[in-house]
PDB file of C-alpha atoms and ligand atoms in Angstrom:
ATOM      1  CA  MET A   1       0.000   0.000   0.000  1.00  0.00           C
ATOM      2  CA  ASN A   2       1.460   3.359  -1.015  1.00  0.00           C
ATOM      3  CA  THR A   3       1.244   5.103   2.378  1.00  0.00           C
ATOM      4  CA  SER A   4       2.639   8.308   0.848  1.00  0.00           C
ATOM      5  CA  LEU A   5      -0.938   8.773  -0.372  1.00  0.00           C
ATOM      6  CA  PHE A   6      -1.772   9.955   3.161  1.00  0.00           C
ATOM      7  CA  ASN A   7       1.314  12.124   3.455  1.00  0.00           C
ATOM      8  CA  VAL A   8       0.658  15.778   4.418  1.00  0.00           C
ATOM      9  CA  GLN A   9       4.284  16.476   5.338  1.00  0.00           C
ATOM     10  CA  GLY A  10       5.122  20.143   4.809  1.00  0.00           C
ATOM     11  CA  LYS A  11       1.579  21.132   3.874  1.00  0.00           C
ATOM     12  CA  ILE A  12       0.103  24.215   5.587  1.00  0.00           C
ATOM     13  CA  ALA A  13      -3.363  23.686   7.072  1.00  0.00           C
ATOM     14  CA  LEU A  14      -5.629  26.460   8.348  1.00  0.00           C
ATOM     15  CA  VAL A  15      -8.202  25.038  10.761  1.00  0.00           C
ATOM     16  CA  THR A  16     -10.743  27.599  11.926  1.00  0.00           C
ATOM     17  CA  GLY A  17     -11.849  27.204  15.538  1.00  0.00           C
ATOM     18  CA  SER A  18      -8.845  25.018  16.392  1.00  0.00           C
ATOM     19  CA  THR A  19      -8.058  26.183  19.946  1.00  0.00           C
ATOM     20  CA  HIS A  20     -10.197  23.345  21.408  1.00  0.00           C
ATOM     21  CA  GLY A  21     -12.725  20.599  20.683  1.00  0.00           C
ATOM     22  CA  LEU A  22     -13.138  18.876  17.332  1.00  0.00           C
ATOM     23  CA  GLY A  23     -11.160  21.554  15.476  1.00  0.00           C
ATOM     24  CA  MET A  24      -8.148  20.943  17.709  1.00  0.00           C
ATOM     25  CA  ALA A  25      -8.501  17.167  17.336  1.00  0.00           C
ATOM     26  CA  MET A  26      -8.532  17.366  13.536  1.00  0.00           C
ATOM     27  CA  ALA A  27      -5.689  19.903  13.453  1.00  0.00           C
ATOM     28  CA  ARG A  28      -3.678  17.701  15.836  1.00  0.00           C
ATOM     29  CA  GLY A  29      -4.252  14.724  13.539  1.00  0.00           C
ATOM     30  CA  LEU A  30      -2.944  16.693  10.560  1.00  0.00           C
ATOM     31  CA  GLY A  31      -0.048  18.056  12.624  1.00  0.00           C
ATOM     32  CA  LEU A  32       1.033  14.601  13.820  1.00  0.00           C
ATOM     33  CA  ALA A  33       0.913  13.553  10.148  1.00  0.00           C
ATOM     34  CA  GLY A  34       3.442  16.302   9.356  1.00  0.00           C
ATOM     35  CA  ALA A  35       1.362  19.337   8.394  1.00  0.00           C
ATOM     36  CA  THR A  36       2.072  22.854   9.669  1.00  0.00           C
ATOM     37  CA  ILE A  37      -0.998  24.074  11.579  1.00  0.00           C
ATOM     38  CA  ILE A  38      -2.449  27.579  11.459  1.00  0.00           C
ATOM     39  CA  VAL A  39      -4.425  27.794  14.693  1.00  0.00           C
ATOM     40  CA  ASN A  40      -7.412  30.124  14.640  1.00  0.00           C
ATOM     41  CA  GLY A  41      -9.730  31.383  17.311  1.00  0.00           C
ATOM     42  CA  ASN A  42     -11.713  34.515  18.040  1.00  0.00           C
ATOM     43  CA  SER A  43     -12.107  34.456  21.824  1.00  0.00           C
ATOM     44  CA  SER A  44      -8.752  35.588  23.199  1.00  0.00           C
ATOM     45  CA  GLN A  45      -5.100  35.739  22.174  1.00  0.00           C
ATOM     46  CA  GLU A  46      -4.292  33.912  25.422  1.00  0.00           C
ATOM     47  CA  LYS A  47      -6.433  30.912  24.378  1.00  0.00           C
ATOM     48  CA  ILE A  48      -4.703  30.853  20.999  1.00  0.00           C
ATOM     49  CA  ASP A  49      -1.253  31.041  22.603  1.00  0.00           C
ATOM     50  CA  ILE A  50      -2.121  28.190  24.991  1.00  0.00           C
ATOM     51  CA  ALA A  51      -3.328  26.064  22.071  1.00  0.00           C
ATOM     52  CA  VAL A  52      -0.218  26.813  19.965  1.00  0.00           C
ATOM     53  CA  SER A  53       1.971  25.727  22.902  1.00  0.00           C
ATOM     54  CA  ALA A  54      -0.012  22.499  23.225  1.00  0.00           C
ATOM     55  CA  TYR A  55       0.536  21.702  19.537  1.00  0.00           C
ATOM     56  CA  LYS A  56       4.246  22.570  19.816  1.00  0.00           C
ATOM     57  CA  ASN A  57       4.613  20.358  22.914  1.00  0.00           C
ATOM     58  CA  GLU A  58       3.670  17.445  20.632  1.00  0.00           C
ATOM     59  CA  GLY A  59       6.302  18.411  18.068  1.00  0.00           C
ATOM     60  CA  ILE A  60       3.755  20.041  15.748  1.00  0.00           C
ATOM     61  CA  LYS A  61       4.750  23.198  13.840  1.00  0.00           C
ATOM     62  CA  ALA A  62       1.999  25.690  14.722  1.00  0.00           C
ATOM     63  CA  PHE A  63       1.245  29.393  14.372  1.00  0.00           C
ATOM     64  CA  GLY A  64      -1.706  31.269  15.938  1.00  0.00           C
ATOM     65  CA  TYR A  65      -3.919  33.870  14.286  1.00  0.00           C
ATOM     66  CA  LYS A  66      -6.894  35.565  15.974  1.00  0.00           C
ATOM     67  CA  PHE A  67      -9.653  36.591  13.606  1.00  0.00           C
ATOM     68  CA  ASN A  68     -13.440  36.458  13.403  1.00  0.00           C
ATOM     69  CA  VAL A  69     -14.411  34.138  10.522  1.00  0.00           C
ATOM     70  CA  SER A  70     -17.702  36.035  10.020  1.00  0.00           C
ATOM     71  CA  LYS A  71     -16.008  39.406   9.340  1.00  0.00           C
ATOM     72  CA  GLU A  72     -14.792  39.483   5.733  1.00  0.00           C
ATOM     73  CA  GLN A  73     -12.289  42.340   6.211  1.00  0.00           C
ATOM     74  CA  GLU A  74     -10.708  40.549   9.219  1.00  0.00           C
ATOM     75  CA  VAL A  75     -10.524  37.326   7.199  1.00  0.00           C
ATOM     76  CA  LYS A  76      -8.965  39.088   4.198  1.00  0.00           C
ATOM     77  CA  VAL A  77      -6.245  40.717   6.336  1.00  0.00           C
ATOM     78  CA  ALA A  78      -5.570  37.505   8.257  1.00  0.00           C
ATOM     79  CA  ILE A  79      -5.222  35.319   5.141  1.00  0.00           C
ATOM     80  CA  THR A  80      -2.773  37.820   3.592  1.00  0.00           C
ATOM     81  CA  LYS A  81      -0.800  37.890   6.876  1.00  0.00           C
ATOM     82  CA  ILE A  82      -0.715  34.087   7.113  1.00  0.00           C
ATOM     83  CA  GLU A  83       0.405  33.632   3.505  1.00  0.00           C
ATOM     84  CA  THR A  84       3.090  36.313   3.948  1.00  0.00           C
ATOM     85  CA  GLU A  85       4.385  35.147   7.348  1.00  0.00           C
ATOM     86  CA  VAL A  86       3.964  31.356   7.128  1.00  0.00           C
ATOM     87  CA  GLY A  87       3.235  30.378   3.525  1.00  0.00           C
ATOM     88  CA  SER A  88       0.482  29.404   1.069  1.00  0.00           C
ATOM     89  CA  ILE A  89      -2.465  27.565   2.596  1.00  0.00           C
ATOM     90  CA  ASP A  90      -2.752  24.066   1.106  1.00  0.00           C
ATOM     91  CA  ILE A  91      -5.552  22.751   3.324  1.00  0.00           C
ATOM     92  CA  LEU A  92      -8.522  24.637   4.767  1.00  0.00           C
ATOM     93  CA  ILE A  93     -10.805  23.105   7.387  1.00  0.00           C
ATOM     94  CA  ASN A  94     -13.896  25.268   7.982  1.00  0.00           C
ATOM     95  CA  ASN A  95     -14.662  24.087  11.497  1.00  0.00           C
ATOM     96  CA  ALA A  96     -15.507  27.203  13.552  1.00  0.00           C
ATOM     97  CA  GLY A  97     -19.171  27.158  14.533  1.00  0.00           C
ATOM     98  CA  ILE A  98     -21.741  27.851  17.207  1.00  0.00           C
ATOM     99  CA  ILE A  99     -24.996  26.236  18.287  1.00  0.00           C
ATOM    100  CA  LYS A 100     -28.012  27.741  20.037  1.00  0.00           C
ATOM    101  CA  ARG A 101     -30.457  25.181  21.418  1.00  0.00           C
ATOM    102  CA  THR A 102     -33.844  26.982  21.369  1.00  0.00           C
ATOM    103  CA  PRO A 103     -37.199  25.768  20.009  1.00  0.00           C
ATOM    104  CA  LEU A 104     -37.930  27.635  16.754  1.00  0.00           C
ATOM    105  CA  LEU A 105     -41.101  29.311  18.029  1.00  0.00           C
ATOM    106  CA  GLU A 106     -39.118  30.764  20.958  1.00  0.00           C
ATOM    107  CA  MET A 107     -36.023  31.721  18.960  1.00  0.00           C
ATOM    108  CA  GLU A 108     -35.218  35.385  18.321  1.00  0.00           C
ATOM    109  CA  VAL A 109     -34.589  36.179  14.648  1.00  0.00           C
ATOM    110  CA  ALA A 110     -31.247  37.746  15.610  1.00  0.00           C
ATOM    111  CA  ASP A 111     -30.145  34.475  17.232  1.00  0.00           C
ATOM    112  CA  PHE A 112     -31.237  32.484  14.191  1.00  0.00           C
ATOM    113  CA  ARG A 113     -29.297  34.855  11.930  1.00  0.00           C
ATOM    114  CA  GLU A 114     -26.170  34.605  14.118  1.00  0.00           C
ATOM    115  CA  VAL A 115     -26.083  30.808  13.813  1.00  0.00           C
ATOM    116  CA  ILE A 116     -26.495  31.003  10.027  1.00  0.00           C
ATOM    117  CA  ASP A 117     -23.845  33.724   9.863  1.00  0.00           C
ATOM    118  CA  ILE A 118     -21.180  31.780  11.779  1.00  0.00           C
ATOM    119  CA  ASP A 119     -21.993  28.232  10.643  1.00  0.00           C
ATOM    120  CA  LEU A 120     -22.854  28.813   6.976  1.00  0.00           C
ATOM    121  CA  VAL A 121     -21.813  32.275   5.741  1.00  0.00           C
ATOM    122  CA  SER A 122     -18.379  32.149   7.416  1.00  0.00           C
ATOM    123  CA  PRO A 123     -17.177  29.012   5.575  1.00  0.00           C
ATOM    124  CA  PHE A 124     -18.110  30.868   2.354  1.00  0.00           C
ATOM    125  CA  ILE A 125     -16.156  33.972   3.444  1.00  0.00           C
ATOM    126  CA  VAL A 126     -13.016  32.106   4.529  1.00  0.00           C
ATOM    127  CA  SER A 127     -13.083  29.775   1.516  1.00  0.00           C
ATOM    128  CA  LYS A 128     -13.476  32.736  -0.871  1.00  0.00           C
ATOM    129  CA  HIS A 129     -10.252  34.285   0.407  1.00  0.00           C
ATOM    130  CA  VAL A 130      -8.223  31.075   0.730  1.00  0.00           C
ATOM    131  CA  VAL A 131      -9.305  29.389  -2.503  1.00  0.00           C
ATOM    132  CA  LYS A 132      -8.151  32.310  -4.700  1.00  0.00           C
ATOM    133  CA  GLY A 133      -4.584  31.236  -3.919  1.00  0.00           C
ATOM    134  CA  MET A 134      -5.405  27.551  -4.402  1.00  0.00           C
ATOM    135  CA  VAL A 135      -6.782  28.340  -7.877  1.00  0.00           C
ATOM    136  CA  SER A 136      -3.564  30.141  -8.840  1.00  0.00           C
ATOM    137  CA  ARG A 137      -1.509  27.184  -7.566  1.00  0.00           C
ATOM    138  CA  LYS A 138      -3.840  24.669  -9.242  1.00  0.00           C
ATOM    139  CA  GLN A 139      -4.231  22.633  -6.090  1.00  0.00           C
ATOM    140  CA  GLY A 140      -5.936  22.670  -2.696  1.00  0.00           C
ATOM    141  CA  LYS A 141      -8.093  20.845  -0.175  1.00  0.00           C
ATOM    142  CA  VAL A 142     -11.185  22.315   1.482  1.00  0.00           C
ATOM    143  CA  ILE A 143     -12.992  20.397   4.228  1.00  0.00           C
ATOM    144  CA  ASN A 144     -16.268  21.769   5.633  1.00  0.00           C
ATOM    145  CA  ILE A 145     -17.328  20.468   9.028  1.00  0.00           C
ATOM    146  CA  CYS A 146     -20.960  19.511   8.645  1.00  0.00           C
ATOM    147  CA  SER A 147     -23.044  17.574  11.140  1.00  0.00           C
ATOM    148  CA  MET A 148     -25.635  14.864  11.719  1.00  0.00           C
ATOM    149  CA  MET A 149     -27.892  17.893  11.386  1.00  0.00           C
ATOM    150  CA  SER A 150     -26.869  18.166   7.740  1.00  0.00           C
ATOM    151  CA  GLU A 151     -29.177  15.152   7.298  1.00  0.00           C
ATOM    152  CA  LEU A 152     -31.553  15.036  10.278  1.00  0.00           C
ATOM    153  CA  GLY A 153     -33.542  17.486  12.372  1.00  0.00           C
ATOM    154  CA  ARG A 154     -33.770  17.530  16.141  1.00  0.00           C
ATOM    155  CA  ASN A 155     -35.892  19.515  18.588  1.00  0.00           C
ATOM    156  CA  SER A 156     -34.305  22.866  19.572  1.00  0.00           C
ATOM    157  CA  VAL A 157     -31.479  22.970  16.977  1.00  0.00           C
ATOM    158  CA  GLY A 158     -33.435  24.289  13.959  1.00  0.00           C
ATOM    159  CA  ALA A 159     -31.092  27.166  13.127  1.00  0.00           C
ATOM    160  CA  TYR A 160     -28.042  24.900  13.443  1.00  0.00           C
ATOM    161  CA  ALA A 161     -29.676  22.232  11.231  1.00  0.00           C
ATOM    162  CA  ALA A 162     -30.562  24.843   8.611  1.00  0.00           C
ATOM    163  CA  ALA A 163     -26.948  26.055   8.605  1.00  0.00           C
ATOM    164  CA  LYS A 164     -25.392  22.577   8.522  1.00  0.00           C
ATOM    165  CA  GLY A 165     -27.855  21.406   5.850  1.00  0.00           C
ATOM    166  CA  GLY A 166     -26.875  24.437   3.828  1.00  0.00           C
ATOM    167  CA  LEU A 167     -23.191  23.742   4.434  1.00  0.00           C
ATOM    168  CA  LYS A 168     -23.622  20.269   2.918  1.00  0.00           C
ATOM    169  CA  MET A 169     -25.059  21.838  -0.249  1.00  0.00           C
ATOM    170  CA  LEU A 170     -22.435  24.618  -0.237  1.00  0.00           C
ATOM    171  CA  THR A 171     -19.790  21.865  -0.098  1.00  0.00           C
ATOM    172  CA  GLN A 172     -21.304  20.242  -3.190  1.00  0.00           C
ATOM    173  CA  ASN A 173     -21.411  23.563  -5.006  1.00  0.00           C
ATOM    174  CA  MET A 174     -17.840  24.471  -4.082  1.00  0.00           C
ATOM    175  CA  ALA A 175     -16.800  21.029  -5.361  1.00  0.00           C
ATOM    176  CA  THR A 176     -18.692  21.663  -8.608  1.00  0.00           C
ATOM    177  CA  GLU A 177     -17.065  25.036  -9.260  1.00  0.00           C
ATOM    178  CA  TRP A 178     -13.508  24.347  -8.050  1.00  0.00           C
ATOM    179  CA  ALA A 179     -12.755  20.746  -9.103  1.00  0.00           C
ATOM    180  CA  LYS A 180     -11.487  21.971 -12.474  1.00  0.00           C
ATOM    181  CA  HIS A 181      -8.706  23.780 -10.574  1.00  0.00           C
ATOM    182  CA  ASN A 182      -7.626  20.502  -8.902  1.00  0.00           C
ATOM    183  CA  ILE A 183      -9.217  21.648  -5.650  1.00  0.00           C
ATOM    184  CA  GLN A 184     -11.083  18.917  -3.809  1.00  0.00           C
ATOM    185  CA  VAL A 185     -13.913  20.116  -1.555  1.00  0.00           C
ATOM    186  CA  ASN A 186     -15.523  17.631   0.824  1.00  0.00           C
ATOM    187  CA  GLY A 187     -17.111  17.551   4.264  1.00  0.00           C
ATOM    188  CA  ILE A 188     -16.882  15.661   7.502  1.00  0.00           C
ATOM    189  CA  GLY A 189     -20.108  15.046   9.401  1.00  0.00           C
ATOM    190  CA  PRO A 190     -19.303  14.296  13.034  1.00  0.00           C
ATOM    191  CA  GLY A 191     -21.887  12.302  14.942  1.00  0.00           C
ATOM    192  CA  TYR A 192     -22.240  12.930  18.650  1.00  0.00           C
ATOM    193  CA  PHE A 193     -18.845  13.662  20.211  1.00  0.00           C
ATOM    194  CA  ALA A 194     -17.665  14.254  23.770  1.00  0.00           C
ATOM    195  CA  THR A 195     -16.812  17.976  23.577  1.00  0.00           C
ATOM    196  CA  GLU A 196     -17.536  21.217  25.473  1.00  0.00           C
ATOM    197  CA  GLN A 197     -20.336  21.885  22.957  1.00  0.00           C
ATOM    198  CA  THR A 198     -22.173  18.682  23.899  1.00  0.00           C
ATOM    199  CA  ALA A 199     -21.275  18.695  27.588  1.00  0.00           C
ATOM    200  CA  PRO A 200     -24.697  20.049  28.687  1.00  0.00           C
ATOM    201  CA  ILE A 201     -26.536  17.134  26.996  1.00  0.00           C
ATOM    202  CA  ARG A 202     -23.985  14.467  27.895  1.00  0.00           C
ATOM    203  CA  VAL A 203     -24.071  14.475  31.700  1.00  0.00           C
ATOM    204  CA  ASP A 204     -24.743  11.075  33.304  1.00  0.00           C
ATOM    205  CA  GLY A 205     -28.457  10.491  33.668  1.00  0.00           C
ATOM    206  CA  HIS A 206     -29.381  13.207  31.118  1.00  0.00           C
ATOM    207  CA  PRO A 207     -32.095  11.644  28.893  1.00  0.00           C
ATOM    208  CA  PHE A 208     -30.242  12.762  25.774  1.00  0.00           C
ATOM    209  CA  ASN A 209     -27.062  11.023  26.920  1.00  0.00           C
ATOM    210  CA  GLU A 210     -28.947   7.727  27.331  1.00  0.00           C
ATOM    211  CA  PHE A 211     -30.690   8.305  23.997  1.00  0.00           C
ATOM    212  CA  ILE A 212     -27.474   8.865  22.031  1.00  0.00           C
ATOM    213  CA  ILE A 213     -25.761   5.837  23.541  1.00  0.00           C
ATOM    214  CA  SER A 214     -28.755   3.642  22.652  1.00  0.00           C
ATOM    215  CA  ARG A 215     -29.191   5.262  19.213  1.00  0.00           C
ATOM    216  CA  THR A 216     -25.513   4.838  18.233  1.00  0.00           C
ATOM    217  CA  PRO A 217     -24.669   1.299  16.990  1.00  0.00           C
ATOM    218  CA  ALA A 218     -21.129   1.790  18.395  1.00  0.00           C
ATOM    219  CA  GLY A 219     -22.813   2.376  21.786  1.00  0.00           C
ATOM    220  CA  ARG A 220     -20.713   5.398  22.772  1.00  0.00           C
ATOM    221  CA  TRP A 221     -20.104   9.112  22.195  1.00  0.00           C
ATOM    222  CA  GLY A 222     -17.339   9.865  19.726  1.00  0.00           C
ATOM    223  CA  ASP A 223     -13.851  10.684  20.964  1.00  0.00           C
ATOM    224  CA  PRO A 224     -12.506  13.772  19.102  1.00  0.00           C
ATOM    225  CA  GLU A 225      -9.500  11.703  18.022  1.00  0.00           C
ATOM    226  CA  ASP A 226     -11.924   9.531  16.021  1.00  0.00           C
ATOM    227  CA  LEU A 227     -12.071  12.387  13.478  1.00  0.00           C
ATOM    228  CA  ALA A 228      -8.342  12.631  12.704  1.00  0.00           C
ATOM    229  CA  GLY A 229      -8.350   9.798  10.145  1.00  0.00           C
ATOM    230  CA  ALA A 230     -11.081  11.312   7.986  1.00  0.00           C
ATOM    231  CA  ALA A 231      -9.328  14.699   8.171  1.00  0.00           C
ATOM    232  CA  VAL A 232      -5.975  13.268   7.044  1.00  0.00           C
ATOM    233  CA  PHE A 233      -7.669  11.305   4.240  1.00  0.00           C
ATOM    234  CA  LEU A 234      -9.525  14.345   2.873  1.00  0.00           C
ATOM    235  CA  ALA A 235      -6.420  16.557   3.274  1.00  0.00           C
ATOM    236  CA  SER A 236      -4.094  14.177   1.414  1.00  0.00           C
ATOM    237  CA  LYS A 237      -3.416  12.858  -2.086  1.00  0.00           C
ATOM    238  CA  ALA A 238      -5.490   9.791  -1.169  1.00  0.00           C
ATOM    239  CA  SER A 239      -8.663  11.837  -1.833  1.00  0.00           C
ATOM    240  CA  ASP A 240      -7.581  13.548  -5.081  1.00  0.00           C
ATOM    241  CA  PHE A 241     -10.568  12.078  -6.960  1.00  0.00           C
ATOM    242  CA  VAL A 242     -13.086  12.579  -4.129  1.00  0.00           C
ATOM    243  CA  ASN A 243     -15.281  15.649  -4.516  1.00  0.00           C
ATOM    244  CA  GLY A 244     -18.447  16.912  -2.881  1.00  0.00           C
ATOM    245  CA  GLN A 245     -18.698  14.009  -0.456  1.00  0.00           C
ATOM    246  CA  ILE A 246     -19.587  14.196   3.235  1.00  0.00           C
ATOM    247  CA  ILE A 247     -17.888  11.519   5.320  1.00  0.00           C
ATOM    248  CA  TYR A 248     -20.041  10.837   8.400  1.00  0.00           C
ATOM    249  CA  VAL A 249     -17.972   9.804  11.409  1.00  0.00           C
ATOM    250  CA  ASP A 250     -20.959   8.953  13.572  1.00  0.00           C
ATOM    251  CA  GLY A 251     -20.581   5.477  15.064  1.00  0.00           C
ATOM    252  CA  GLY A 252     -23.311   4.289  12.695  1.00  0.00           C
ATOM    253  CA  ILE A 253     -26.241   6.516  13.699  1.00  0.00           C
ATOM    254  CA  LEU A 254     -27.157   7.461  10.133  1.00  0.00           C
ATOM    255  CA  ALA A 255     -27.017   3.779   9.077  1.00  0.00           C
ATOM    256  CA  THR A 256     -29.914   2.673  11.242  1.00  0.00           C
ATOM    257  CA  ILE A 257     -33.459   3.515  12.364  1.00  0.00           C
ATOM    258  CA  GLY A 258     -32.420   2.409  15.873  1.00  0.00           C
ATOM    259  CA  LYS A 259     -33.757  -0.483  17.925  1.00  0.00           C
ATOM    260  CA  PRO A 260     -36.498  -1.115  20.496  1.00  0.00           C
ATOM    261  CA  SER A 261     -35.341  -0.549  24.106  1.00  0.00           C
ATOM    262  CA  ASN A 262     -35.714  -4.285  24.884  1.00  0.00           C
ATOM    263  CA  GLU A 263     -33.320  -5.283  22.045  1.00  0.00           C
ATOM    264  CA  GLU A 264     -29.564  -5.700  22.570  1.00  0.00           C
TER     265      GLU A 264
HETATM  266  C1  GCO B   1     -27.060  18.677  19.456  1.00  0.00           C
HETATM  267  C2  GCO B   1     -25.581  18.434  19.270  1.00  0.00           C
HETATM  268  C3  GCO B   1     -25.270  18.152  17.809  1.00  0.00           C
HETATM  269  C4  GCO B   1     -23.838  17.730  17.690  1.00  0.00           C
HETATM  270  C5  GCO B   1     -23.370  17.504  16.296  1.00  0.00           C
HETATM  271  C6  GCO B   1     -24.039  16.312  15.726  1.00  0.00           C
HETATM  272  O1  GCO B   1     -27.429  19.562  20.248  1.00  0.00           O
HETATM  273  O2  GCO B   1     -27.827  17.966  18.791  1.00  0.00           O
HETATM  274  O3  GCO B   1     -24.808  19.536  19.738  1.00  0.00           O
HETATM  275  O4  GCO B   1     -25.554  19.297  17.065  1.00  0.00           O
HETATM  276  O5  GCO B   1     -22.999  18.688  18.257  1.00  0.00           O
HETATM  277  O6  GCO B   1     -23.564  18.627  15.483  1.00  0.00           O
HETATM  278  O7  GCO B   1     -23.478  16.092  14.440  1.00  0.00           O
END
């Protein structure tokens, strides 16, 4: 097996929202596979610095850049800075996102708009400014972080589902328009993972925790490290003829209608 297919040595990967959670896990996977990581966050420079140190402590080449993915001018300046100070971006993972768990009839329009803005419009903004360089270099990898909610609805996450459903279609359209430039655009759809974002619905005894464990054929929440393999695959030569696909790393949830409570 030609393992160089999965080689990302020396590639530069920008992972938005990579100071913690799934973004950090995917960036770490790419870093341990030899990529240079551009760490992004928007909360505080301190958080970014802490994350960069954590990557470096594992021997990963990492640089931190604070910018808000939803503000086009900030993104434009940051991408220019990154490509001047570090180098051309070969791999972009649009991971940064938020969720607001509110039933639709109770949700403020402003809150709905904010979720769409961060989770759907921002990947468009960041991709627009990174892909220009990829087109000129005739190569690049874009990975959009979708969700189970790109396929299924759930009470209280309507805005998030609308954004992630849209991100699936945006991924397919990006793939359609950019494949001719040897740019492969795909998505990763994480199932239910043990992160800060899911902590409130994952506590022992919480009905949703029991539900997810019973609804997932693998019988567990995902570990963020479970995502690294799909990230390395979609960031490497191994996926050069894969376009517009969403790889669901979900322990099997989307493969099944589930089982009665009295069935093993
Ligand atoms: C929720 C969860 C999900 C997961 C993930 C599933 O409230 O249902 O937060 O949205 O985080 O997106 O793919």
